[in-house]
Short mmCIF file of C-alpha atoms in Angstrom, two decimals:
data_model
loop_
_atom_site.label_atom_id
_atom_site.label_comp_id
_atom_site.label_asym_id
_atom_site.label_seq_id
_atom_site.Cartn_x
_atom_site.Cartn_y
_atom_site.Cartn_z
CA UNK C 1 -32.84 32.03 2.64
CA UNK C 2 -30.50 32.91 -0.27
CA UNK C 3 -32.65 30.78 -2.58
CA UNK C 4 -35.78 32.69 -1.54
CA UNK C 5 -33.98 36.01 -2.13
CA UNK C 6 -32.84 34.82 -5.55
CA UNK C 7 -36.40 33.82 -6.44
CA UNK C 8 -37.74 37.19 -5.26
CA UNK C 9 -35.09 39.01 -7.28
CA UNK C 10 -35.88 36.97 -10.37
CA UNK C 11 -39.59 37.65 -9.91
CA UNK C 12 -38.95 41.41 -9.66
CA UNK C 13 -36.79 41.31 -12.77
CA UNK C 14 -39.28 39.17 -14.73
CA UNK C 15 -42.32 41.31 -13.91
CA UNK C 16 -40.37 44.50 -14.65
CA UNK C 17 -39.31 42.95 -17.94
CA UNK C 18 -42.94 42.09 -18.77
CA UNK C 19 -44.13 45.64 -17.98
CA UNK C 20 -41.41 47.03 -20.26
CA UNK C 21 -41.65 44.60 -23.16
CA UNK C 22 -45.44 44.40 -23.32
CA UNK C 23 -45.63 48.18 -23.03
CA UNK C 24 -43.20 48.63 -25.92
CA UNK C 25 -44.97 45.98 -28.01
CA UNK C 26 -48.38 47.62 -27.62
CA UNK C 27 -46.98 51.13 -28.08
CA UNK C 28 -45.09 50.09 -31.21
CA UNK C 29 -47.97 48.15 -32.74
CA UNK C 30 -50.32 51.04 -31.96
CA UNK C 31 -48.08 53.55 -33.72
CA UNK C 32 -47.73 51.20 -36.70
CA UNK C 33 -51.53 51.09 -37.01
CA UNK C 34 -51.33 54.75 -38.08
CA UNK C 35 -49.52 53.78 -41.28
CA UNK C 36 -51.28 52.95 -44.55
CA UNK C 37 -49.39 49.65 -44.79
CA UNK C 38 -50.46 48.37 -41.37
CA UNK C 39 -54.05 49.57 -41.69
CA UNK C 40 -54.57 47.56 -44.86
CA UNK C 41 -52.46 44.55 -43.77
CA UNK C 42 -54.58 44.02 -40.63
CA UNK C 43 -57.94 44.63 -42.32
CA UNK C 44 -58.63 41.06 -43.58
CA UNK C 45 -58.26 39.63 -40.08
CA UNK C 46 -59.90 42.37 -38.05
CA UNK C 47 -62.77 42.79 -40.51
CA UNK C 48 -63.59 39.07 -40.23
CA UNK C 49 -63.70 39.31 -36.42
CA UNK C 50 -67.07 39.47 -34.69
CA UNK C 51 -65.40 41.77 -32.13
CA UNK C 52 -63.91 44.28 -34.58
CA UNK C 53 -65.59 43.98 -37.97
CA UNK C 54 -68.22 46.66 -37.29
CA UNK C 55 -65.52 49.35 -36.95
CA UNK C 56 -64.77 48.98 -40.66
CA UNK C 57 -68.42 49.45 -41.57
CA UNK C 58 -68.64 52.59 -39.41
CA UNK C 59 -65.28 54.24 -40.06
CA UNK C 60 -63.62 52.57 -43.04
CA UNK C 61 -60.15 51.05 -43.06
CA UNK C 62 -58.14 54.10 -42.00
CA UNK C 63 -60.68 55.24 -39.40
CA UNK C 64 -60.87 51.79 -37.80
CA UNK C 65 -57.10 51.58 -37.80
CA UNK C 66 -56.87 54.94 -36.03
CA UNK C 67 -59.26 53.72 -33.32
CA UNK C 68 -57.18 50.55 -32.87
CA UNK C 69 -54.01 52.68 -32.79
CA UNK C 70 -55.37 54.95 -30.07
CA UNK C 71 -56.41 51.98 -27.93
CA UNK C 72 -53.07 50.21 -28.32
CA UNK C 73 -51.02 53.35 -27.60
CA UNK C 74 -53.03 53.92 -24.40
CA UNK C 75 -52.50 50.27 -23.43
CA UNK C 76 -48.77 50.60 -24.07
CA UNK C 77 -48.48 53.73 -21.95
CA UNK C 78 -50.48 52.11 -19.15
CA UNK C 79 -48.23 49.06 -19.20
CA UNK C 80 -45.09 51.21 -19.20
CA UNK C 81 -46.43 53.02 -16.12
CA UNK C 82 -46.34 49.63 -14.38
CA UNK C 83 -42.55 49.85 -14.31
CA UNK C 84 -42.83 52.55 -11.65
CA UNK C 85 -46.35 52.14 -10.25
CA UNK C 86 -47.53 48.55 -10.84
CA UNK C 87 -50.53 48.75 -8.51
CA UNK C 88 -51.96 52.08 -9.68
CA UNK C 89 -54.91 52.33 -12.03
CA UNK C 90 -53.03 53.14 -15.29
CA UNK C 91 -50.96 49.96 -14.99
CA UNK C 92 -54.00 47.93 -13.98
CA UNK C 93 -56.05 49.32 -16.88
CA UNK C 94 -53.18 48.71 -19.30
CA UNK C 95 -52.85 45.10 -18.16
CA UNK C 96 -56.55 44.29 -18.33
CA UNK C 97 -56.92 46.01 -21.72
CA UNK C 98 -53.82 44.18 -23.00
CA UNK C 99 -55.44 40.91 -21.92
CA UNK C 100 -58.66 41.86 -23.71
CA UNK C 101 -56.82 42.89 -26.86
CA UNK C 102 -54.74 39.70 -26.83
CA UNK C 103 -57.91 37.64 -26.37
CA UNK C 104 -59.47 39.33 -29.41
CA UNK C 105 -56.39 38.87 -31.58
CA UNK C 106 -56.11 35.25 -30.39
CA UNK C 107 -59.64 34.75 -31.71
CA UNK C 108 -58.25 35.44 -35.20
CA UNK C 109 -56.95 31.86 -34.98
CA UNK C 110 -60.61 30.84 -35.37
CA UNK C 111 -62.09 33.67 -37.44
CA UNK C 112 -59.19 34.82 -39.62
CA UNK C 113 -58.82 33.84 -43.27
CA UNK C 114 -55.85 31.64 -44.14
CA UNK C 115 -55.13 30.40 -40.61
CA UNK C 116 -55.07 26.71 -41.49
CA UNK C 117 -53.53 24.87 -44.43
CA UNK C 118 -54.39 21.35 -45.53
CA UNK C 119 -51.11 19.43 -45.53
CA UNK C 120 -51.58 15.73 -45.04
CA UNK C 121 -54.15 14.23 -42.68
CA UNK C 122 -54.06 17.06 -40.13
CA UNK C 123 -54.60 20.78 -40.81
CA UNK C 124 -51.59 22.90 -39.86
CA UNK C 125 -51.24 26.51 -38.81
CA UNK C 126 -50.13 28.53 -41.81
CA UNK C 127 -46.79 30.26 -41.58
CA UNK C 128 -48.12 33.65 -42.68
CA UNK C 129 -51.23 33.86 -40.51
CA UNK C 130 -51.72 31.00 -38.08
CA UNK C 131 -48.30 31.13 -36.50
CA UNK C 132 -48.44 34.94 -36.43
CA UNK C 133 -51.50 34.93 -34.17
CA UNK C 134 -50.38 31.97 -32.05
CA UNK C 135 -48.08 34.32 -30.12
CA UNK C 136 -51.15 36.23 -28.93
CA UNK C 137 -51.94 33.33 -26.59
CA UNK C 138 -48.63 34.06 -24.84
CA UNK C 139 -49.32 37.80 -24.79
CA UNK C 140 -52.68 37.02 -23.16
CA UNK C 141 -50.95 34.99 -20.43
CA UNK C 142 -48.34 37.69 -19.84
CA UNK C 143 -51.02 40.39 -19.61
CA UNK C 144 -52.95 38.30 -17.07
CA UNK C 145 -49.77 37.90 -14.98
CA UNK C 146 -49.35 41.68 -15.00
CA UNK C 147 -53.00 42.22 -14.13
CA UNK C 148 -52.54 39.91 -11.12
CA UNK C 149 -49.41 41.89 -10.23
CA UNK C 150 -51.35 45.15 -10.47
CA UNK C 151 -53.89 43.84 -7.98
CA UNK C 152 -51.18 43.73 -5.33
CA UNK C 153 -48.82 40.94 -6.20
CA UNK C 154 -45.42 41.09 -4.56
CA UNK C 155 -42.95 43.36 -6.32
#
């Protein structure tokens, strides 16, 4: 019985930690998208994406970045609401949108310029780009765990 209680306590801590950290990550990245630096730094990758490229044609660099910022801030707030109300709709929406966003940014591993470098017989993930977007695969998994939690997982 103590082992089961320890596992339940660890699960509560870990899911609370994920709600907090993913919420802060999305909130922080969303706010950064409002800066000139971030808007232009992300452009080469997002503009080459079949999921996001059209925003640049419609709204330009700063306009597209503002749309992405608004979406990521809303996701962050939804995820942070999961700390208190993990099964309510804002947390659920935040988790599913975080999964969608992480899926799209993970796709930059395929569509983004400069992802691979030719070094020897096997292409490697570049330090600047490839390894940057590799973490989005983990964010996708974490968001899916939180989405499952929001559907009524044990808390």
